[in-house]
mmCIF file of C-alpha atoms in Angstrom:
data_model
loop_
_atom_site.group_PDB
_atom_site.id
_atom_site.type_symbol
_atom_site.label_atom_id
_atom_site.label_comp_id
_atom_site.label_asym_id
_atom_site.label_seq_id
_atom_site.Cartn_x
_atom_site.Cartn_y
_atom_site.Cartn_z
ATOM 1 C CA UNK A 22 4.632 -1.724 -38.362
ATOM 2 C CA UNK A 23 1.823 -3.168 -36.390
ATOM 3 C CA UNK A 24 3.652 -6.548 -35.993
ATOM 4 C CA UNK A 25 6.748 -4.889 -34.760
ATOM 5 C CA UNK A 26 4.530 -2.774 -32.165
ATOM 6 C CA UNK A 27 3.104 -6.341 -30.848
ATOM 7 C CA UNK A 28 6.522 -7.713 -30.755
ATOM 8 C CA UNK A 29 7.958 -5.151 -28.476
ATOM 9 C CA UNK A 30 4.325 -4.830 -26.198
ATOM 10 C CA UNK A 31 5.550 -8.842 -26.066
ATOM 11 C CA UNK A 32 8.768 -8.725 -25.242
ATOM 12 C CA UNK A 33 7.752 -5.639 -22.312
ATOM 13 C CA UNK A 34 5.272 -7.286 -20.852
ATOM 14 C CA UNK A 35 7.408 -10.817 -20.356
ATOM 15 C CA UNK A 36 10.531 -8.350 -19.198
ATOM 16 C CA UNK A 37 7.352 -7.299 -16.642
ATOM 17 C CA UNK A 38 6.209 -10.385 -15.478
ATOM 18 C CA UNK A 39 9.801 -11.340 -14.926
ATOM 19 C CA UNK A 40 9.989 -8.450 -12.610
ATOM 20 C CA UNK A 41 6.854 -9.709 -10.973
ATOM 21 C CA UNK A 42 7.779 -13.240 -10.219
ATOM 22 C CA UNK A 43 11.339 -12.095 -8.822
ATOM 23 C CA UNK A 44 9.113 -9.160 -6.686
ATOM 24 C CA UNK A 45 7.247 -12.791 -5.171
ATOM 25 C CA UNK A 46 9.893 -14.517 -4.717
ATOM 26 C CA UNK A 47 11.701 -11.638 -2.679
ATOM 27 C CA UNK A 48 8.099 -11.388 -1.177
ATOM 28 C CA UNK A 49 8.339 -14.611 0.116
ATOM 29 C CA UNK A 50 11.706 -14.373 1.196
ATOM 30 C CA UNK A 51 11.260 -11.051 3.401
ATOM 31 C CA UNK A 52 8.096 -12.934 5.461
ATOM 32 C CA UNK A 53 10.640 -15.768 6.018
ATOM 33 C CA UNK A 54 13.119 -12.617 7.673
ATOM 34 C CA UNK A 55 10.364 -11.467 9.323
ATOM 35 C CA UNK A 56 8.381 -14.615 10.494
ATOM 36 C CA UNK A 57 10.610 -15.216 13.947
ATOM 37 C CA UNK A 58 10.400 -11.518 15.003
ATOM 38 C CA UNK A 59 6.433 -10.858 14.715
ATOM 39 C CA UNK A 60 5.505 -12.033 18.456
ATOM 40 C CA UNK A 61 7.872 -9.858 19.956
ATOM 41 C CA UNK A 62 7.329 -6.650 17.615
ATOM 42 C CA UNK A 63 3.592 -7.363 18.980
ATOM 43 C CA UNK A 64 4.733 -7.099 22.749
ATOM 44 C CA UNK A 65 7.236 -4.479 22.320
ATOM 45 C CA UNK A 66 4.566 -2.368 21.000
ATOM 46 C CA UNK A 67 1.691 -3.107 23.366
ATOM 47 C CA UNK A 68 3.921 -2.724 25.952
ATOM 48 C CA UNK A 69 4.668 1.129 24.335
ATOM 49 C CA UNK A 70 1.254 2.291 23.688
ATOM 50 C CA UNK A 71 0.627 5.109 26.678
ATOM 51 C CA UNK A 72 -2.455 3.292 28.021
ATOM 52 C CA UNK A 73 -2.902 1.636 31.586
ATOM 53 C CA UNK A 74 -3.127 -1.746 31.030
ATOM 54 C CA UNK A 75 -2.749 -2.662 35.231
ATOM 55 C CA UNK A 76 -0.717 -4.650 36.928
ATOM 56 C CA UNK A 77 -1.427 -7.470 35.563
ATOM 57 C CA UNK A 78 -2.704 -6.715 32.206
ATOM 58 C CA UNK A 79 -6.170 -7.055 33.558
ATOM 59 C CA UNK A 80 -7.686 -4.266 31.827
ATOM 60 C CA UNK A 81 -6.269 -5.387 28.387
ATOM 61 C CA UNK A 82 -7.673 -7.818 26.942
ATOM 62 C CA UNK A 83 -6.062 -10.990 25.800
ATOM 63 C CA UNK A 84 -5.832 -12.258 21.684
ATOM 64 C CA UNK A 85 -8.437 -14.990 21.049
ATOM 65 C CA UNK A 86 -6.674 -18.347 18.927
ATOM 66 C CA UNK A 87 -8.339 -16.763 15.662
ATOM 67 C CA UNK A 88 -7.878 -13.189 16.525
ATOM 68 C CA UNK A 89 -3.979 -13.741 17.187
ATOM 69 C CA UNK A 90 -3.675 -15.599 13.943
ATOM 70 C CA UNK A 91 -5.228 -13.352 11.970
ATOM 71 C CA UNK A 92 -3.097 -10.244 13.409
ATOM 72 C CA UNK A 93 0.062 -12.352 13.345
ATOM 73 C CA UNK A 94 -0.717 -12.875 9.721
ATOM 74 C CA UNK A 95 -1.842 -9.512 9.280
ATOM 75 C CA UNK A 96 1.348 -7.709 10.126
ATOM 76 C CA UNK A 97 3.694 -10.263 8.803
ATOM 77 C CA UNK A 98 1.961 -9.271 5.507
ATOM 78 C CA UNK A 99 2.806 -5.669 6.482
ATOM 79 C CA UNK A 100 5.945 -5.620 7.028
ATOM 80 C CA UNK A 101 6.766 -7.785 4.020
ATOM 81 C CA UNK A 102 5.361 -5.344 1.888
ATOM 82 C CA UNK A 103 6.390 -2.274 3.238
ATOM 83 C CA UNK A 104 10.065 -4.050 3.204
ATOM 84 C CA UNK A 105 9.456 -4.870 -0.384
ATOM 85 C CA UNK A 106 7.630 -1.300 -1.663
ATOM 86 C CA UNK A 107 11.433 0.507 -1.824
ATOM 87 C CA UNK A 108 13.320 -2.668 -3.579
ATOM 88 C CA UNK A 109 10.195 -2.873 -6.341
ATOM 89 C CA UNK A 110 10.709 1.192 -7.084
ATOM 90 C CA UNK A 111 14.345 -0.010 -7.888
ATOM 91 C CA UNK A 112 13.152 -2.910 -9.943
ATOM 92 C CA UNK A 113 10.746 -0.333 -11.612
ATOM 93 C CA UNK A 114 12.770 2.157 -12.419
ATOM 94 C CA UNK A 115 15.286 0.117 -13.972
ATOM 95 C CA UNK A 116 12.647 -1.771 -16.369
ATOM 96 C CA UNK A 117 11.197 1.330 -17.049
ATOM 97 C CA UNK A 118 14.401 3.610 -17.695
ATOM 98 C CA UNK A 119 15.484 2.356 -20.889
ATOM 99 C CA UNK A 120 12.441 3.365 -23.034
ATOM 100 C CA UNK A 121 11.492 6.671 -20.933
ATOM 101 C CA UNK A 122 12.463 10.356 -22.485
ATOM 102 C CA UNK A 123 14.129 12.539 -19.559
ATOM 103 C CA UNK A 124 11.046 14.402 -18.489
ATOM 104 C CA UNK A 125 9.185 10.469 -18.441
ATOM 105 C CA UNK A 126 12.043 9.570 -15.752
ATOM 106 C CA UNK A 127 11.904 12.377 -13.774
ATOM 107 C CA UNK A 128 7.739 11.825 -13.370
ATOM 108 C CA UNK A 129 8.425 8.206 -13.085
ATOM 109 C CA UNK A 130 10.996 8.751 -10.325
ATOM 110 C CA UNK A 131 8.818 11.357 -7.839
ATOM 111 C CA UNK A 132 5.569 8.957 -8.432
ATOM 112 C CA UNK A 133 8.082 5.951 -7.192
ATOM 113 C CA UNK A 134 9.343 8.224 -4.088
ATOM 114 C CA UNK A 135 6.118 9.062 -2.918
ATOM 115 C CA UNK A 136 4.750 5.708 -3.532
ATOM 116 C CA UNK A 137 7.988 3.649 -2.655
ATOM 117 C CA UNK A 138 9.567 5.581 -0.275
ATOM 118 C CA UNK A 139 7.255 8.351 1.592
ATOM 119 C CA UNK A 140 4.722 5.975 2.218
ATOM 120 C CA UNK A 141 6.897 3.390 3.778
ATOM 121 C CA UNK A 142 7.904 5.814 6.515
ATOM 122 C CA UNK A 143 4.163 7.522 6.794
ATOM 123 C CA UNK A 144 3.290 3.575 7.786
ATOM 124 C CA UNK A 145 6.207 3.858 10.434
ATOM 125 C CA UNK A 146 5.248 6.719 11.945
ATOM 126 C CA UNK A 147 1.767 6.186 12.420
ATOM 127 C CA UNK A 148 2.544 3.225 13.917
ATOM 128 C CA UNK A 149 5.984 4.884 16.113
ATOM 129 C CA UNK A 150 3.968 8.134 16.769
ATOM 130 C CA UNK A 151 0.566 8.546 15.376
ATOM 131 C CA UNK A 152 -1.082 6.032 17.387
ATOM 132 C CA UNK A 153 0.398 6.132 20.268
ATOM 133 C CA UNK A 154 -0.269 10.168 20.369
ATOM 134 C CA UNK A 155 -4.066 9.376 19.393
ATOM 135 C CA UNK A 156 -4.134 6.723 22.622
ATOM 136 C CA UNK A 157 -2.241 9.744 24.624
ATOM 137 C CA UNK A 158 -4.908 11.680 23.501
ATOM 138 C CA UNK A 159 -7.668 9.775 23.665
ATOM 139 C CA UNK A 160 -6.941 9.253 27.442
ATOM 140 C CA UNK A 161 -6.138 12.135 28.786
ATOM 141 C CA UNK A 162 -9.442 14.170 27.327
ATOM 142 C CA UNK A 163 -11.616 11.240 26.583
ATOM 143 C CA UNK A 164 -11.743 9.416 29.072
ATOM 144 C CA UNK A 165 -15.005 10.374 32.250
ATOM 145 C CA UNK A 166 -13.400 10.313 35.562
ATOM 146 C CA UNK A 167 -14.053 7.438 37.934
ATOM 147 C CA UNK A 168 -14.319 5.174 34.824
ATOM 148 C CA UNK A 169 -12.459 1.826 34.233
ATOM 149 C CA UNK A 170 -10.908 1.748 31.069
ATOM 150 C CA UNK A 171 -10.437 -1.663 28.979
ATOM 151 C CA UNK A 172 -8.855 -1.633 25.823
ATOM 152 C CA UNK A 173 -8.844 -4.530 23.500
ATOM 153 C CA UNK A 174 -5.987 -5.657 21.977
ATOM 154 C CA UNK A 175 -7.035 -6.995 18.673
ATOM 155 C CA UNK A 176 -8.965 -3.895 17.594
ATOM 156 C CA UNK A 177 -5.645 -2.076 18.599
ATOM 157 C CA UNK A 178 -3.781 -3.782 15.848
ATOM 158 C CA UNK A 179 -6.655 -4.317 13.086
ATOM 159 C CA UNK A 180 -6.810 -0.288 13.887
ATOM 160 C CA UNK A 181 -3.228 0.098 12.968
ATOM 161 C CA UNK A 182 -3.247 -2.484 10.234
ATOM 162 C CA UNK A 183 -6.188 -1.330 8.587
ATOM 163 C CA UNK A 184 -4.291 2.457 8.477
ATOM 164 C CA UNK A 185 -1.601 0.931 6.526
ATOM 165 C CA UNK A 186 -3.272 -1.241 4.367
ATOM 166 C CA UNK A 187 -4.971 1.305 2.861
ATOM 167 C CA UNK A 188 -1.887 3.499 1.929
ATOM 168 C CA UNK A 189 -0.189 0.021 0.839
ATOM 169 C CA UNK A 190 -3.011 -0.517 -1.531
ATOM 170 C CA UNK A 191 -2.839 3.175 -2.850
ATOM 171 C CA UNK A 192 0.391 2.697 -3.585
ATOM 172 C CA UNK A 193 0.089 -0.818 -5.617
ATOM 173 C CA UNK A 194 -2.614 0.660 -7.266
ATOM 174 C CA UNK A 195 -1.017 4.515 -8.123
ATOM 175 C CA UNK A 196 1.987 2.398 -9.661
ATOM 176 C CA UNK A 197 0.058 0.390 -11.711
ATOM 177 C CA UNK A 198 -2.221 2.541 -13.165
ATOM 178 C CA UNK A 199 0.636 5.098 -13.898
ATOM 179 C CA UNK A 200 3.211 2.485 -15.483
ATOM 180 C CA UNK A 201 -0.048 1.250 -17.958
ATOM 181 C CA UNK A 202 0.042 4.689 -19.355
ATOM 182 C CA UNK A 203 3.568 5.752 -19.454
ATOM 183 C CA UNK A 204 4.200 2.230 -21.432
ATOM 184 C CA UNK A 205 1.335 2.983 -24.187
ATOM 185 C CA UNK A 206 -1.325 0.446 -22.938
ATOM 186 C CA UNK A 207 -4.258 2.437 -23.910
ATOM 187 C CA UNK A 208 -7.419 2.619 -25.874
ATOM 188 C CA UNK A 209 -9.324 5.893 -26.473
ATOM 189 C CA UNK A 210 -6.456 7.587 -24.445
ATOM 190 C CA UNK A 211 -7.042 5.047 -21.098
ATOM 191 C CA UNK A 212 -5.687 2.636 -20.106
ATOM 192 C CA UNK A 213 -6.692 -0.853 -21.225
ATOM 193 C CA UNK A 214 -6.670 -2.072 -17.606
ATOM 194 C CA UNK A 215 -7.722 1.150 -15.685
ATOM 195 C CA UNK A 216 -10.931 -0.323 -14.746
ATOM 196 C CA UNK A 217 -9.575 -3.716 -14.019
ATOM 197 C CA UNK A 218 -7.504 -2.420 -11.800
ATOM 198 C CA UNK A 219 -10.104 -0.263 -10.362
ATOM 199 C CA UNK A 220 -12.145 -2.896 -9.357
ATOM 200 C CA UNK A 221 -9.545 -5.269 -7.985
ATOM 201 C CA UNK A 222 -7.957 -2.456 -5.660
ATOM 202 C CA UNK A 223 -11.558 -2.037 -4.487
ATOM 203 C CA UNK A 224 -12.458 -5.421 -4.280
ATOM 204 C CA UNK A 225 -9.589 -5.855 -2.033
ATOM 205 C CA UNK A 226 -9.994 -2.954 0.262
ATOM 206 C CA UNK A 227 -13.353 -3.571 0.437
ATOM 207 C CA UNK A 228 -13.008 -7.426 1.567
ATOM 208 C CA UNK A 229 -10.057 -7.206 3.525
ATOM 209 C CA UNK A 230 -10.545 -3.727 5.633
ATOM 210 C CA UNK A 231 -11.242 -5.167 9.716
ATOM 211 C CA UNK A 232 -13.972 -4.648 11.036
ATOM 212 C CA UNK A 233 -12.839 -1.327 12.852
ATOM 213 C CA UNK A 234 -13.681 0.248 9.464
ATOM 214 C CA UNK A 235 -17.004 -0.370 8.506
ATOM 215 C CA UNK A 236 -18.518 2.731 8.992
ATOM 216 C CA UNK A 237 -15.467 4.290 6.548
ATOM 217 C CA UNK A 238 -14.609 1.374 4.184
ATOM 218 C CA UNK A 239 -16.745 2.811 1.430
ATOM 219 C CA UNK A 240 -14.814 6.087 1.814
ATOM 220 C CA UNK A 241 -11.615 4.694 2.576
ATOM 221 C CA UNK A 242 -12.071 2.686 -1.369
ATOM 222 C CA UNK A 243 -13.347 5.723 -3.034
ATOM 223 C CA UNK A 244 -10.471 8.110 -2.090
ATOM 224 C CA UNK A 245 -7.890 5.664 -2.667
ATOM 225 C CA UNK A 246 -9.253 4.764 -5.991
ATOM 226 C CA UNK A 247 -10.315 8.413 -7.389
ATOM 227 C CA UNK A 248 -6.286 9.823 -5.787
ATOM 228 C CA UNK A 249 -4.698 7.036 -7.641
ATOM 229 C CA UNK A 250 -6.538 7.522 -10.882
ATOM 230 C CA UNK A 251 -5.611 11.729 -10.486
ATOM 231 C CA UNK A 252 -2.107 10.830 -10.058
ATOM 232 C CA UNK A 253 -1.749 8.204 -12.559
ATOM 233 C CA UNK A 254 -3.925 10.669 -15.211
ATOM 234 C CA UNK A 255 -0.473 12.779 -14.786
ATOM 235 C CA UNK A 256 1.296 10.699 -16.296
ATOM 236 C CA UNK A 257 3.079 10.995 -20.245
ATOM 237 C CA UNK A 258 1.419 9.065 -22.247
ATOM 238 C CA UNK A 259 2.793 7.192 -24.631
ATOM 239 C CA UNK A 260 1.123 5.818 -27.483
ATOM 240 C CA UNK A 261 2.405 2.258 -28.742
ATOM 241 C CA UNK A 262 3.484 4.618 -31.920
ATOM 242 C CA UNK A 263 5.748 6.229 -29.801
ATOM 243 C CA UNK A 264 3.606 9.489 -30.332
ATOM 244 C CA UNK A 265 3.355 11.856 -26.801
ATOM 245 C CA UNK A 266 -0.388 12.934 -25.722
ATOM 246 C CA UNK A 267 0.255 16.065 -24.007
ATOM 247 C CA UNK A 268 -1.081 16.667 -20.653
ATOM 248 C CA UNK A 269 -3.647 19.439 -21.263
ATOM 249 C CA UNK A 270 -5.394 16.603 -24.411
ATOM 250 C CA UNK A 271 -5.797 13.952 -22.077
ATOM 251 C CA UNK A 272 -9.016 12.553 -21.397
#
């Protein structure tokens, strides 16, 4: 019984790192799409934002050589992702489907909406609305009269970057966590890679966060983390036995 159990964890988890190397290749291929469109997305943006830049741009100020390779890099990452998030939930789902009871699909699908879909278009509109009504804002009670206003252009987009780097990371890391218990990976009743994964979403938030956010990175990391864990602790769990922990015995 125990070697049949092994053979099927096995044959899952090289079915799931199939689905991982086609989710890099299609990774790869999206920042290709998007590679020849980032400088304008940049200007059209700028240009949007309800600030008073001048005439001339002179109260903007200009991208350094480092700074505009890091923010060219920064969104093309974005965008790739967020372009890839709904075409994984697919890839999920249909992995996931065949060995899922009906209840199991219906959790697995609302965790993939919010995660694959929602968040997508939060990212869209905080970039389309939110920021530009928190500039709107910002300037029209925030700013003392008679004072020249500069704004500078790289904290603008590590600002917005930052934003949706976080709720990318959530949703990596809600996914994961969740699909490790609904496909029986579990000791004691957690997951065999809950802290692993933990730590690396951490890590990464913690590391990669601009600037702009050090006075909240340590927050930003510990409500991502703890929210993810919540969710994922919703999940059925399935024993490799094939045995269902119900919700209310879960540790």
């Amino acid at each position: 019984m125990d070697a049949i159990e092994s053979e099927n964890l096995s044959e899952h988890l090289l079915e799931l790192n199939s689905l991982l190397m086609r989710a890099s290749i299609a990774l790869v291929l999206i920042s290709i799409l998007w590679s020849p469109f980032i400088d304008n997305l940049i200007q059209i943006w700028i240009e949007n934002l309800p600030i008073q830049t001048g005439p001339s741009n002179e109260n903007m100020s200009v991208f350094g050589p480092y700074e505009w390779i890091q923010v060219r890099w920064g969104l093309l990452l974005l965008l790739s992702l967020t372009t890839l998030l709904p075409l994984l939930s697919i890839q999920i789902y249909r992995f996931s489907r065949p060995g899922l009871y009906p209840s199991e699909k219906n959790w697995l699908s609302s965790v993939l909406l919010l995660t694959t879909t929602i968040i997508p278009f939060a990212i869209f509109s905080i970039w389309h609305w939110g920021l530009p009504f928190l500039f709107d804002f910002a300037t029209r009670y925030g700013t003392p009269d008679g004072v020249l206003v500069r704004y500078d252009a790289p904290s603008i987009f590590s600002l917005a970057i930052g934003i949706s780097w976080v709720l990318i990371v959530w949703s990596v890391t809600t996914i994961s966590l969740s699909l490790t218990r609904v496909f029986g990976l579990l000791e004691d009743g957690n997951s065999r890679f809950r802290f692993r994964l933990i730590a690396i979403s951490a890590s990464i938030l913690i590391l990669t966060l601009p600037v702009e956010f050090d006075g909240l990175r340590m927050i930003a990391t510990f409500l991502v983390v703890y929210s993810s864990d919540s969710i994922s602790k919703s999940a059925p769990v399935v024993f490799p036995s094939g045995q269902i922990l119900p919700n209310d015995t879960r540790t």
